[in-house]
PDB file of C-alpha atoms in Angstrom:
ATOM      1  CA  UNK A   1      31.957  93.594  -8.352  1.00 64.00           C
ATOM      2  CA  UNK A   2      31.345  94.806 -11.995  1.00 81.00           C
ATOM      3  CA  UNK A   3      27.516  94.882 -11.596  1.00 90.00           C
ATOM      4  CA  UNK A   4      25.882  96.766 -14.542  1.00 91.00           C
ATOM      5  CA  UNK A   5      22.301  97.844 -14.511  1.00 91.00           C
ATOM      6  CA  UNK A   6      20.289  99.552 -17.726  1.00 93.00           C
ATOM      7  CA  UNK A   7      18.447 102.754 -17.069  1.00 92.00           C
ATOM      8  CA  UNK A   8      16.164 103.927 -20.091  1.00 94.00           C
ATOM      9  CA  UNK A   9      16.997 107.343 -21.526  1.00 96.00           C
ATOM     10  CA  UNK A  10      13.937 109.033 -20.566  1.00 96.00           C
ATOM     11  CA  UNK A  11      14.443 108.156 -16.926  1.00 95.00           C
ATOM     12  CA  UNK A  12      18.401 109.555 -16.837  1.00 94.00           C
ATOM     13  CA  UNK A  13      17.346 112.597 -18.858  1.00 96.00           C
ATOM     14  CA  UNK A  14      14.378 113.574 -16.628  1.00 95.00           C
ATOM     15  CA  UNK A  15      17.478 112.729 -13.270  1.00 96.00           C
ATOM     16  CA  UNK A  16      19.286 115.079 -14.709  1.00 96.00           C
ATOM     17  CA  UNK A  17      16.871 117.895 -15.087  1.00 96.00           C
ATOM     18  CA  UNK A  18      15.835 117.527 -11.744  1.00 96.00           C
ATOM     19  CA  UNK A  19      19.148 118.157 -10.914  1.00 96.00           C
ATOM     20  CA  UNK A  20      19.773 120.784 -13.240  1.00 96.00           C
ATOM     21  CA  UNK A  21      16.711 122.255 -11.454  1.00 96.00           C
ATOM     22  CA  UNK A  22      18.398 121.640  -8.027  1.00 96.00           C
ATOM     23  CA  UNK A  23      21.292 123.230  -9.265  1.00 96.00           C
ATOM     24  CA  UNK A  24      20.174 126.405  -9.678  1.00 94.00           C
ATOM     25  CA  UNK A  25      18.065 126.934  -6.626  1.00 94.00           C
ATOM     26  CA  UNK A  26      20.398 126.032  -4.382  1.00 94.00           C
ATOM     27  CA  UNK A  27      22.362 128.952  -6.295  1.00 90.00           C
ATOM     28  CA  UNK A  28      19.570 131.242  -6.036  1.00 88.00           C
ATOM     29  CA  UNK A  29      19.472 130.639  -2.360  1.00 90.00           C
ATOM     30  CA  UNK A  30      23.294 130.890  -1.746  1.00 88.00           C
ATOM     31  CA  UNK A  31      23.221 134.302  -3.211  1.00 82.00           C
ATOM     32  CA  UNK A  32      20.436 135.012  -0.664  1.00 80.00           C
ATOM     33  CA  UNK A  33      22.296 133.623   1.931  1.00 83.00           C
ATOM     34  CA  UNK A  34      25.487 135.408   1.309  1.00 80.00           C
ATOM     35  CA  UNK A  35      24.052 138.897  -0.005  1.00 77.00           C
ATOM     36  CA  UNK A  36      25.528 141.450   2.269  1.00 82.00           C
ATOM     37  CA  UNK A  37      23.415 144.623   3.008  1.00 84.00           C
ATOM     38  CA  UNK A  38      25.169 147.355   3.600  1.00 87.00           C
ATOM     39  CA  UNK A  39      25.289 149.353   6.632  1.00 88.00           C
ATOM     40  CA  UNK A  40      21.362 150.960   6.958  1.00 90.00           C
ATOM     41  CA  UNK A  41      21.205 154.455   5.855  1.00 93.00           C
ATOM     42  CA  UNK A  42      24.815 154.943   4.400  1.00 94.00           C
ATOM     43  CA  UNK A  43      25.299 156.161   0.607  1.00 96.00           C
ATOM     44  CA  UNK A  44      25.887 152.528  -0.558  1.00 93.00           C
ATOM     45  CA  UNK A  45      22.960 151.300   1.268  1.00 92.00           C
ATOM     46  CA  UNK A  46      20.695 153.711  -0.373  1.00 96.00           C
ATOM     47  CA  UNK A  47      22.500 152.775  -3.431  1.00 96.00           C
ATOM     48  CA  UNK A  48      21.923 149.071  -2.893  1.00 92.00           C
ATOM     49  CA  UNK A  49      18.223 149.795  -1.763  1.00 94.00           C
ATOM     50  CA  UNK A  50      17.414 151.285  -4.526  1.00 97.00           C
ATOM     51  CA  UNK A  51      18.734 148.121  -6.810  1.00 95.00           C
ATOM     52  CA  UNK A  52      17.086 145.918  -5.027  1.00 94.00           C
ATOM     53  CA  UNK A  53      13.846 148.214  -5.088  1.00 96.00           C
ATOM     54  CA  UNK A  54      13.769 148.730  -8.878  1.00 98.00           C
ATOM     55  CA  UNK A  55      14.742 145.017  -9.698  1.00 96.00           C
ATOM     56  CA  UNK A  56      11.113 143.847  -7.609  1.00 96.00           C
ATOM     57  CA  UNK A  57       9.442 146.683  -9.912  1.00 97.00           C
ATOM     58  CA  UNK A  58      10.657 145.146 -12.732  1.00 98.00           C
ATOM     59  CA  UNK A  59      10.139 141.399 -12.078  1.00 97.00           C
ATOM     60  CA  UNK A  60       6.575 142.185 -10.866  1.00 96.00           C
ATOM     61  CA  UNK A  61       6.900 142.415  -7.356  1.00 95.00           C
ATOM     62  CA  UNK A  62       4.495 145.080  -6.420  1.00 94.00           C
ATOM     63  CA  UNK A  63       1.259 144.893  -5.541  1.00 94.00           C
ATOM     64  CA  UNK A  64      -1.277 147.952  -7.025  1.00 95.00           C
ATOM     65  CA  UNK A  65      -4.099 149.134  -4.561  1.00 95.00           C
ATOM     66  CA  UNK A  66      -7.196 150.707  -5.544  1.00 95.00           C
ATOM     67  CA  UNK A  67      -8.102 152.312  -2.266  1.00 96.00           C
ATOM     68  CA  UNK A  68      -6.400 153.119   1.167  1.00 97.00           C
ATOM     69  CA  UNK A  69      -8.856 150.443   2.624  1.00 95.00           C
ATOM     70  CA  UNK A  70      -7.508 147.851   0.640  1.00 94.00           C
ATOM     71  CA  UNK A  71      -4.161 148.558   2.031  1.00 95.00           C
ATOM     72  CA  UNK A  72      -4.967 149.135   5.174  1.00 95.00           C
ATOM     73  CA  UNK A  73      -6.771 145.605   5.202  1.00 93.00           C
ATOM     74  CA  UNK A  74      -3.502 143.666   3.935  1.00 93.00           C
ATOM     75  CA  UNK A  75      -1.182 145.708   6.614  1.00 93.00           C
ATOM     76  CA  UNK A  76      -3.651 143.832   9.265  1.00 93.00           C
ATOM     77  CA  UNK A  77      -3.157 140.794   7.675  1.00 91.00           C
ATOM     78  CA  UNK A  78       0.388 141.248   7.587  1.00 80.00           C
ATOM     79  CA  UNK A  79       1.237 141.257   3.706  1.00 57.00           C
TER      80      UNK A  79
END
């Protein structure tokens, strides 16, 4: 059974950044997965907290409100 079938460049390079892609979500979500928090309110999870708190200032993660009514609203709406 030595079937052999041509696939055009283009087609196996944009496979393989798909998977490349793939690849690294499924890392991404792994280390999710498998992050273990420390116990709450011990040195190393205050340690860890603050990591974790500083790394969503940096990346963005924040949102800036103008006015306690603005915040208030997006508590109700459960942001």
């Amino acid at each position: 059974m030595g079937q052999t079938i041509t696939v055009p460049t283009k087609t196996i390079e944009e496979i393989l950044s798909r998977l490349d892609r793939l690849t690294r979500e499924i890392k991404a979500i792994k280390t999710k997965l498998f992050e273990e928090e420390p116990p709450y309110g011990s040195d190393e999870w205050w340690k860890w907290s603050n990591e974790k708190a500083i790394e969503d200032y940096k990346k963005g993660r924040y949102t800036v409100y103008e006015n306690a009514e603005s915040l208030i609203r997006d508590l109700h709406k459960g942001k």
